[in-house]
Amino acid sequence: MSLVVERRGRFEQVFEENFRAVYAYVLRRAGPAEPDDAVAEVFLVAWRRIDEVPADAKPWLLGVARRVLANQRRAAGRRASLMARTREDAARPAPEPPEAPSVLRALDRVSARDREILLLIAWDGLSIEEAAHALGCSRGAAKVRFHRAKRRLGQAIAELEPEDVPAPARLRLETR
């Protein structure tokens, strides 16, 4: 007989002989709210540790049930505490979000196509050749797209904060 079949048979025997006792134990301590989850967890532990379950399994299973119920009570306490903190946080007015730097706001103003090549090169650190490969275009097309996207980004930044921004021609994004 294979080890798996033996373990399964042993588990089925333990389950059949002790289910009612474990269920009653959990029901007495947890109440009728949710005993099924606790009982299921007890027998999951028994299945995982079937080789450690003694011949008289009932005391061992009730000890597991005690620990499972204690864990559930602690988890319920943490959930209640979290819910209370969440209610408190929700009652407070939200702070004003900080304003995004002008370059990020300007990125939102350029087209998705421009933003894509700008971010591939400036944010992801790709070279023109690598960006061209990622975009599925030639190196020359990527270079032109990048040049035009830089110019449009510079214009968008200048529109947002004209006094703090160099002329679009001086906007520099390094390429490899």
mmCIF file with all atom_site columns, C-alpha atoms in Angstrom:
data_model
loop_
_atom_site.group_PDB
_atom_site.id
_atom_site.type_symbol
_atom_site.label_atom_id
_atom_site.label_alt_id
_atom_site.label_comp_id
_atom_site.label_asym_id
_atom_site.label_entity_id
_atom_site.label_seq_id
_atom_site.pdbx_PDB_ins_code
_atom_site.Cartn_x
_atom_site.Cartn_y
_atom_site.Cartn_z
_atom_site.occupancy
_atom_site.B_iso_or_equiv
_atom_site.pdbx_formal_charge
_atom_site.auth_seq_id
_atom_site.auth_comp_id
_atom_site.auth_asym_id
_atom_site.auth_atom_id
_atom_site.pdbx_PDB_model_num
ATOM 1   C CA . MET A 1 1   ? 0.000   0.000  0.000   1.00 0.00 ? 1   MET A CA 1
ATOM 2   C CA . SER A 1 2   ? 1.383   3.398  -0.922  1.00 0.00 ? 2   SER A CA 1
ATOM 3   C CA . LEU A 1 3   ? 2.222   6.038  1.660   1.00 0.00 ? 3   LEU A CA 1
ATOM 4   C CA . VAL A 1 4   ? -0.347  8.458  0.229   1.00 0.00 ? 4   VAL A CA 1
ATOM 5   C CA . VAL A 1 5   ? -3.127  5.883  0.491   1.00 0.00 ? 5   VAL A CA 1
ATOM 6   C CA . GLU A 1 6   ? -2.083  5.069  4.071   1.00 0.00 ? 6   GLU A CA 1
ATOM 7   C CA . ARG A 1 7   ? -2.035  8.738  5.056   1.00 0.00 ? 7   ARG A CA 1
ATOM 8   C CA . ARG A 1 8   ? -5.412  9.320  3.430   1.00 0.00 ? 8   ARG A CA 1
ATOM 9   C CA . GLY A 1 9   ? -6.932  6.323  5.207   1.00 0.00 ? 9   GLY A CA 1
ATOM 10  C CA . ARG A 1 10  ? -5.500  7.472  8.541   1.00 0.00 ? 10  ARG A CA 1
ATOM 11  C CA . PHE A 1 11  ? -6.888  10.979 8.012   1.00 0.00 ? 11  PHE A CA 1
ATOM 12  C CA . GLU A 1 12  ? -10.334 9.685  7.077   1.00 0.00 ? 12  GLU A CA 1
ATOM 13  C CA . GLN A 1 13  ? -10.366 7.561  10.230  1.00 0.00 ? 13  GLN A CA 1
ATOM 14  C CA . VAL A 1 14  ? -9.323  10.518 12.408  1.00 0.00 ? 14  VAL A CA 1
ATOM 15  C CA . PHE A 1 15  ? -11.927 12.728 10.746  1.00 0.00 ? 15  PHE A CA 1
ATOM 16  C CA . GLU A 1 16  ? -14.797 10.243 11.084  1.00 0.00 ? 16  GLU A CA 1
ATOM 17  C CA . GLU A 1 17  ? -13.996 9.456  14.718  1.00 0.00 ? 17  GLU A CA 1
ATOM 18  C CA . ASN A 1 18  ? -13.496 13.045 15.859  1.00 0.00 ? 18  ASN A CA 1
ATOM 19  C CA . PHE A 1 19  ? -15.473 15.445 13.689  1.00 0.00 ? 19  PHE A CA 1
ATOM 20  C CA . ARG A 1 20  ? -18.467 15.683 16.037  1.00 0.00 ? 20  ARG A CA 1
ATOM 21  C CA . ALA A 1 21  ? -16.289 16.228 19.114  1.00 0.00 ? 21  ALA A CA 1
ATOM 22  C CA . VAL A 1 22  ? -14.210 18.942 17.420  1.00 0.00 ? 22  VAL A CA 1
ATOM 23  C CA . TYR A 1 23  ? -17.311 20.628 16.008  1.00 0.00 ? 23  TYR A CA 1
ATOM 24  C CA . ALA A 1 24  ? -19.022 20.620 19.411  1.00 0.00 ? 24  ALA A CA 1
ATOM 25  C CA . TYR A 1 25  ? -15.884 21.982 21.097  1.00 0.00 ? 25  TYR A CA 1
ATOM 26  C CA . VAL A 1 26  ? -15.626 24.834 18.585  1.00 0.00 ? 26  VAL A CA 1
ATOM 27  C CA . LEU A 1 27  ? -19.346 25.550 18.738  1.00 0.00 ? 27  LEU A CA 1
ATOM 28  C CA . ARG A 1 28  ? -19.242 25.826 22.564  1.00 0.00 ? 28  ARG A CA 1
ATOM 29  C CA . ARG A 1 29  ? -16.337 28.255 22.482  1.00 0.00 ? 29  ARG A CA 1
ATOM 30  C CA . ALA A 1 30  ? -16.956 30.260 19.318  1.00 0.00 ? 30  ALA A CA 1
ATOM 31  C CA . GLY A 1 31  ? -20.718 30.246 19.224  1.00 0.00 ? 31  GLY A CA 1
ATOM 32  C CA . PRO A 1 32  ? -22.882 29.634 16.180  1.00 0.00 ? 32  PRO A CA 1
ATOM 33  C CA . ALA A 1 33  ? -21.360 32.507 14.176  1.00 0.00 ? 33  ALA A CA 1
ATOM 34  C CA . GLU A 1 34  ? -18.662 30.728 12.147  1.00 0.00 ? 34  GLU A CA 1
ATOM 35  C CA . PRO A 1 35  ? -17.633 27.337 13.523  1.00 0.00 ? 35  PRO A CA 1
ATOM 36  C CA . ASP A 1 36  ? -17.178 25.819 10.065  1.00 0.00 ? 36  ASP A CA 1
ATOM 37  C CA . ASP A 1 37  ? -14.005 27.782 9.270   1.00 0.00 ? 37  ASP A CA 1
ATOM 38  C CA . ALA A 1 38  ? -12.377 26.843 12.560  1.00 0.00 ? 38  ALA A CA 1
ATOM 39  C CA . VAL A 1 39  ? -13.268 23.157 12.210  1.00 0.00 ? 39  VAL A CA 1
ATOM 40  C CA . ALA A 1 40  ? -12.012 23.120 8.644   1.00 0.00 ? 40  ALA A CA 1
ATOM 41  C CA . GLU A 1 41  ? -8.733  24.678 9.765   1.00 0.00 ? 41  GLU A CA 1
ATOM 42  C CA . VAL A 1 42  ? -8.363  22.086 12.549  1.00 0.00 ? 42  VAL A CA 1
ATOM 43  C CA . PHE A 1 43  ? -8.701  19.244 10.080  1.00 0.00 ? 43  PHE A CA 1
ATOM 44  C CA . LEU A 1 44  ? -6.403  20.984 7.598   1.00 0.00 ? 44  LEU A CA 1
ATOM 45  C CA . VAL A 1 45  ? -3.726  21.003 10.298  1.00 0.00 ? 45  VAL A CA 1
ATOM 46  C CA . ALA A 1 46  ? -4.490  17.351 10.975  1.00 0.00 ? 46  ALA A CA 1
ATOM 47  C CA . TRP A 1 47  ? -4.115  16.506 7.283   1.00 0.00 ? 47  TRP A CA 1
ATOM 48  C CA . ARG A 1 48  ? -0.803  18.323 7.021   1.00 0.00 ? 48  ARG A CA 1
ATOM 49  C CA . ARG A 1 49  ? 0.531   16.736 10.196  1.00 0.00 ? 49  ARG A CA 1
ATOM 50  C CA . ILE A 1 50  ? -1.201  13.356 10.011  1.00 0.00 ? 50  ILE A CA 1
ATOM 51  C CA . ASP A 1 51  ? 2.040   11.561 10.864  1.00 0.00 ? 51  ASP A CA 1
ATOM 52  C CA . GLU A 1 52  ? 2.166   13.459 14.195  1.00 0.00 ? 52  GLU A CA 1
ATOM 53  C CA . VAL A 1 53  ? -1.450  12.771 15.179  1.00 0.00 ? 53  VAL A CA 1
ATOM 54  C CA . PRO A 1 54  ? -1.420  10.284 18.090  1.00 0.00 ? 54  PRO A CA 1
ATOM 55  C CA . ALA A 1 55  ? -3.543  7.156  18.178  1.00 0.00 ? 55  ALA A CA 1
ATOM 56  C CA . ASP A 1 56  ? -5.990  8.892  20.530  1.00 0.00 ? 56  ASP A CA 1
ATOM 57  C CA . ALA A 1 57  ? -6.439  11.921 18.288  1.00 0.00 ? 57  ALA A CA 1
ATOM 58  C CA . LYS A 1 58  ? -9.214  13.700 20.148  1.00 0.00 ? 58  LYS A CA 1
ATOM 59  C CA . PRO A 1 59  ? -7.069  15.541 22.760  1.00 0.00 ? 59  PRO A CA 1
ATOM 60  C CA . TRP A 1 60  ? -4.568  16.534 20.085  1.00 0.00 ? 60  TRP A CA 1
ATOM 61  C CA . LEU A 1 61  ? -7.333  17.843 17.792  1.00 0.00 ? 61  LEU A CA 1
ATOM 62  C CA . LEU A 1 62  ? -8.971  19.797 20.622  1.00 0.00 ? 62  LEU A CA 1
ATOM 63  C CA . GLY A 1 63  ? -5.601  21.403 21.391  1.00 0.00 ? 63  GLY A CA 1
ATOM 64  C CA . VAL A 1 64  ? -5.329  22.398 17.734  1.00 0.00 ? 64  VAL A CA 1
ATOM 65  C CA . ALA A 1 65  ? -8.889  23.744 17.888  1.00 0.00 ? 65  ALA A CA 1
ATOM 66  C CA . ARG A 1 66  ? -8.019  25.831 20.961  1.00 0.00 ? 66  ARG A CA 1
ATOM 67  C CA . ARG A 1 67  ? -5.089  27.412 19.138  1.00 0.00 ? 67  ARG A CA 1
ATOM 68  C CA . VAL A 1 68  ? -7.134  27.962 15.969  1.00 0.00 ? 68  VAL A CA 1
ATOM 69  C CA . LEU A 1 69  ? -9.837  29.753 17.981  1.00 0.00 ? 69  LEU A CA 1
ATOM 70  C CA . ALA A 1 70  ? -7.220  31.877 19.743  1.00 0.00 ? 70  ALA A CA 1
ATOM 71  C CA . ASN A 1 71  ? -5.739  32.862 16.384  1.00 0.00 ? 71  ASN A CA 1
ATOM 72  C CA . GLN A 1 72  ? -9.202  33.734 15.076  1.00 0.00 ? 72  GLN A CA 1
ATOM 73  C CA . ARG A 1 73  ? -9.926  35.893 18.142  1.00 0.00 ? 73  ARG A CA 1
ATOM 74  C CA . ARG A 1 74  ? -6.632  37.749 17.723  1.00 0.00 ? 74  ARG A CA 1
ATOM 75  C CA . ALA A 1 75  ? -7.328  38.270 14.025  1.00 0.00 ? 75  ALA A CA 1
ATOM 76  C CA . ALA A 1 76  ? -10.838 39.546 14.811  1.00 0.00 ? 76  ALA A CA 1
ATOM 77  C CA . GLY A 1 77  ? -9.345  41.981 17.322  1.00 0.00 ? 77  GLY A CA 1
ATOM 78  C CA . ARG A 1 78  ? -6.863  43.243 14.743  1.00 0.00 ? 78  ARG A CA 1
ATOM 79  C CA . ARG A 1 79  ? -9.656  43.645 12.185  1.00 0.00 ? 79  ARG A CA 1
ATOM 80  C CA . ALA A 1 80  ? -11.806 45.566 14.667  1.00 0.00 ? 80  ALA A CA 1
ATOM 81  C CA . SER A 1 81  ? -8.871  47.814 15.538  1.00 0.00 ? 81  SER A CA 1
ATOM 82  C CA . LEU A 1 82  ? -8.133  48.406 11.871  1.00 0.00 ? 82  LEU A CA 1
ATOM 83  C CA . MET A 1 83  ? -11.775 49.221 11.174  1.00 0.00 ? 83  MET A CA 1
ATOM 84  C CA . ALA A 1 84  ? -11.816 51.727 14.061  1.00 0.00 ? 84  ALA A CA 1
ATOM 85  C CA . ARG A 1 85  ? -8.650  53.409 12.756  1.00 0.00 ? 85  ARG A CA 1
ATOM 86  C CA . THR A 1 86  ? -10.084 53.428 9.242   1.00 0.00 ? 86  THR A CA 1
ATOM 87  C CA . ARG A 1 87  ? -13.273 55.102 10.471  1.00 0.00 ? 87  ARG A CA 1
ATOM 88  C CA . GLU A 1 88  ? -11.180 57.698 12.325  1.00 0.00 ? 88  GLU A CA 1
ATOM 89  C CA . ASP A 1 89  ? -9.056  58.332 9.249   1.00 0.00 ? 89  ASP A CA 1
ATOM 90  C CA . ALA A 1 90  ? -12.133 58.614 7.044   1.00 0.00 ? 90  ALA A CA 1
ATOM 91  C CA . ALA A 1 91  ? -13.643 61.194 9.406   1.00 0.00 ? 91  ALA A CA 1
ATOM 92  C CA . ARG A 1 92  ? -10.591 63.462 9.118   1.00 0.00 ? 92  ARG A CA 1
ATOM 93  C CA . PRO A 1 93  ? -10.477 65.805 6.159   1.00 0.00 ? 93  PRO A CA 1
ATOM 94  C CA . ALA A 1 94  ? -7.965  64.725 3.559   1.00 0.00 ? 94  ALA A CA 1
ATOM 95  C CA . PRO A 1 95  ? -4.874  66.890 3.305   1.00 0.00 ? 95  PRO A CA 1
ATOM 96  C CA . GLU A 1 96  ? -4.357  68.749 0.090   1.00 0.00 ? 96  GLU A CA 1
ATOM 97  C CA . PRO A 1 97  ? -2.154  66.673 -2.175  1.00 0.00 ? 97  PRO A CA 1
ATOM 98  C CA . PRO A 1 98  ? 1.140   68.311 -2.993  1.00 0.00 ? 98  PRO A CA 1
ATOM 99  C CA . GLU A 1 99  ? 1.318   69.784 -6.433  1.00 0.00 ? 99  GLU A CA 1
ATOM 100 C CA . ALA A 1 100 ? 3.173   67.619 -8.870  1.00 0.00 ? 100 ALA A CA 1
ATOM 101 C CA . PRO A 1 101 ? 6.406   69.049 -10.237 1.00 0.00 ? 101 PRO A CA 1
ATOM 102 C CA . SER A 1 102 ? 5.928   70.970 -13.448 1.00 0.00 ? 102 SER A CA 1
ATOM 103 C CA . VAL A 1 103 ? 7.639   68.310 -15.540 1.00 0.00 ? 103 VAL A CA 1
ATOM 104 C CA . LEU A 1 104 ? 5.138   65.674 -14.388 1.00 0.00 ? 104 LEU A CA 1
ATOM 105 C CA . ARG A 1 105 ? 2.201   67.976 -15.055 1.00 0.00 ? 105 ARG A CA 1
ATOM 106 C CA . ALA A 1 106 ? 3.700   68.799 -18.445 1.00 0.00 ? 106 ALA A CA 1
ATOM 107 C CA . LEU A 1 107 ? 4.009   65.087 -19.234 1.00 0.00 ? 107 LEU A CA 1
ATOM 108 C CA . ASP A 1 108 ? 0.258   64.828 -18.731 1.00 0.00 ? 108 ASP A CA 1
ATOM 109 C CA . ARG A 1 109 ? -0.205  67.569 -21.334 1.00 0.00 ? 109 ARG A CA 1
ATOM 110 C CA . VAL A 1 110 ? 1.789   65.935 -24.129 1.00 0.00 ? 110 VAL A CA 1
ATOM 111 C CA . SER A 1 111 ? 0.352   63.162 -26.269 1.00 0.00 ? 111 SER A CA 1
ATOM 112 C CA . ALA A 1 112 ? 0.574   59.537 -25.198 1.00 0.00 ? 112 ALA A CA 1
ATOM 113 C CA . ARG A 1 113 ? 2.902   58.925 -28.134 1.00 0.00 ? 113 ARG A CA 1
ATOM 114 C CA . ASP A 1 114 ? 5.294   61.667 -26.995 1.00 0.00 ? 114 ASP A CA 1
ATOM 115 C CA . ARG A 1 115 ? 5.071   60.584 -23.377 1.00 0.00 ? 115 ARG A CA 1
ATOM 116 C CA . GLU A 1 116 ? 5.903   57.010 -24.362 1.00 0.00 ? 116 GLU A CA 1
ATOM 117 C CA . ILE A 1 117 ? 9.208   57.814 -26.041 1.00 0.00 ? 117 ILE A CA 1
ATOM 118 C CA . LEU A 1 118 ? 10.179  60.401 -23.434 1.00 0.00 ? 118 LEU A CA 1
ATOM 119 C CA . LEU A 1 119 ? 9.642   57.946 -20.595 1.00 0.00 ? 119 LEU A CA 1
ATOM 120 C CA . LEU A 1 120 ? 11.355  55.062 -22.365 1.00 0.00 ? 120 LEU A CA 1
ATOM 121 C CA . ILE A 1 121 ? 14.489  57.145 -22.749 1.00 0.00 ? 121 ILE A CA 1
ATOM 122 C CA . ALA A 1 122 ? 14.493  59.474 -19.740 1.00 0.00 ? 122 ALA A CA 1
ATOM 123 C CA . TRP A 1 123 ? 12.776  57.273 -17.152 1.00 0.00 ? 123 TRP A CA 1
ATOM 124 C CA . ASP A 1 124 ? 13.540  53.716 -18.241 1.00 0.00 ? 124 ASP A CA 1
ATOM 125 C CA . GLY A 1 125 ? 17.037  54.597 -19.410 1.00 0.00 ? 125 GLY A CA 1
ATOM 126 C CA . LEU A 1 126 ? 16.822  53.119 -22.891 1.00 0.00 ? 126 LEU A CA 1
ATOM 127 C CA . SER A 1 127 ? 19.043  54.313 -25.709 1.00 0.00 ? 127 SER A CA 1
ATOM 128 C CA . ILE A 1 128 ? 17.517  55.580 -28.959 1.00 0.00 ? 128 ILE A CA 1
ATOM 129 C CA . GLU A 1 129 ? 18.214  52.164 -30.512 1.00 0.00 ? 129 GLU A CA 1
ATOM 130 C CA . GLU A 1 130 ? 16.601  50.326 -27.603 1.00 0.00 ? 130 GLU A CA 1
ATOM 131 C CA . ALA A 1 131 ? 13.589  52.646 -27.615 1.00 0.00 ? 131 ALA A CA 1
ATOM 132 C CA . ALA A 1 132 ? 13.219  52.141 -31.366 1.00 0.00 ? 132 ALA A CA 1
ATOM 133 C CA . HIS A 1 133 ? 13.179  48.385 -30.812 1.00 0.00 ? 133 HIS A CA 1
ATOM 134 C CA . ALA A 1 134 ? 10.618  48.699 -28.007 1.00 0.00 ? 134 ALA A CA 1
ATOM 135 C CA . LEU A 1 135 ? 8.418   50.916 -30.182 1.00 0.00 ? 135 LEU A CA 1
ATOM 136 C CA . GLY A 1 136 ? 8.833   48.798 -33.294 1.00 0.00 ? 136 GLY A CA 1
ATOM 137 C CA . CYS A 1 137 ? 10.251  51.574 -35.452 1.00 0.00 ? 137 CYS A CA 1
ATOM 138 C CA . SER A 1 138 ? 13.573  52.468 -37.011 1.00 0.00 ? 138 SER A CA 1
ATOM 139 C CA . ARG A 1 139 ? 16.368  54.244 -35.150 1.00 0.00 ? 139 ARG A CA 1
ATOM 140 C CA . GLY A 1 140 ? 15.861  57.309 -37.320 1.00 0.00 ? 140 GLY A CA 1
ATOM 141 C CA . ALA A 1 141 ? 12.129  57.444 -36.649 1.00 0.00 ? 141 ALA A CA 1
ATOM 142 C CA . ALA A 1 142 ? 12.732  57.079 -32.902 1.00 0.00 ? 142 ALA A CA 1
ATOM 143 C CA . LYS A 1 143 ? 15.318  59.858 -32.991 1.00 0.00 ? 143 LYS A CA 1
ATOM 144 C CA . VAL A 1 144 ? 12.894  62.206 -34.771 1.00 0.00 ? 144 VAL A CA 1
ATOM 145 C CA . ARG A 1 145 ? 10.036  61.263 -32.422 1.00 0.00 ? 145 ARG A CA 1
ATOM 146 C CA . PHE A 1 146 ? 12.253  61.861 -29.395 1.00 0.00 ? 146 PHE A CA 1
ATOM 147 C CA . HIS A 1 147 ? 13.460  65.234 -30.682 1.00 0.00 ? 147 HIS A CA 1
ATOM 148 C CA . ARG A 1 148 ? 9.900   66.407 -31.373 1.00 0.00 ? 148 ARG A CA 1
ATOM 149 C CA . ALA A 1 149 ? 8.609   65.035 -28.064 1.00 0.00 ? 149 ALA A CA 1
ATOM 150 C CA . LYS A 1 150 ? 11.349  66.920 -26.172 1.00 0.00 ? 150 LYS A CA 1
ATOM 151 C CA . ARG A 1 151 ? 10.377  70.129 -27.938 1.00 0.00 ? 151 ARG A CA 1
ATOM 152 C CA . ARG A 1 152 ? 6.664   69.675 -27.124 1.00 0.00 ? 152 ARG A CA 1
ATOM 153 C CA . LEU A 1 153 ? 7.472   68.786 -23.494 1.00 0.00 ? 153 LEU A CA 1
ATOM 154 C CA . GLY A 1 154 ? 9.579   71.932 -23.193 1.00 0.00 ? 154 GLY A CA 1
ATOM 155 C CA . GLN A 1 155 ? 6.692   73.976 -24.557 1.00 0.00 ? 155 GLN A CA 1
ATOM 156 C CA . ALA A 1 156 ? 4.278   72.384 -22.082 1.00 0.00 ? 156 ALA A CA 1
ATOM 157 C CA . ILE A 1 157 ? 6.640   73.123 -19.176 1.00 0.00 ? 157 ILE A CA 1
ATOM 158 C CA . ALA A 1 158 ? 7.044   76.721 -20.349 1.00 0.00 ? 158 ALA A CA 1
ATOM 159 C CA . GLU A 1 159 ? 3.254   77.149 -20.447 1.00 0.00 ? 159 GLU A CA 1
ATOM 160 C CA . LEU A 1 160 ? 2.956   75.877 -16.878 1.00 0.00 ? 160 LEU A CA 1
ATOM 161 C CA . GLU A 1 161 ? 5.765   77.903 -15.329 1.00 0.00 ? 161 GLU A CA 1
ATOM 162 C CA . PRO A 1 162 ? 7.142   80.393 -17.852 1.00 0.00 ? 162 PRO A CA 1
ATOM 163 C CA . GLU A 1 163 ? 9.363   82.271 -15.380 1.00 0.00 ? 163 GLU A CA 1
ATOM 164 C CA . ASP A 1 164 ? 11.179  79.186 -14.038 1.00 0.00 ? 164 ASP A CA 1
ATOM 165 C CA . VAL A 1 165 ? 11.833  77.288 -17.235 1.00 0.00 ? 165 VAL A CA 1
ATOM 166 C CA . PRO A 1 166 ? 14.608  77.674 -19.775 1.00 0.00 ? 166 PRO A CA 1
ATOM 167 C CA . ALA A 1 167 ? 13.643  78.124 -23.381 1.00 0.00 ? 167 ALA A CA 1
ATOM 168 C CA . PRO A 1 168 ? 12.427  74.874 -24.971 1.00 0.00 ? 168 PRO A CA 1
ATOM 169 C CA . ALA A 1 169 ? 15.512  74.789 -27.166 1.00 0.00 ? 169 ALA A CA 1
ATOM 170 C CA . ARG A 1 170 ? 17.669  74.453 -24.035 1.00 0.00 ? 170 ARG A CA 1
ATOM 171 C CA . LEU A 1 171 ? 15.655  71.557 -22.554 1.00 0.00 ? 171 LEU A CA 1
ATOM 172 C CA . ARG A 1 172 ? 18.037  68.630 -22.253 1.00 0.00 ? 172 ARG A CA 1
ATOM 173 C CA . LEU A 1 173 ? 17.254  64.976 -21.967 1.00 0.00 ? 173 LEU A CA 1
ATOM 174 C CA . GLU A 1 174 ? 20.323  62.872 -22.299 1.00 0.00 ? 174 GLU A CA 1
ATOM 175 C CA . THR A 1 175 ? 20.459  60.007 -24.743 1.00 0.00 ? 175 THR A CA 1
ATOM 176 C CA . ARG A 1 176 ? 22.984  57.269 -25.000 1.00 0.00 ? 176 ARG A CA 1
#
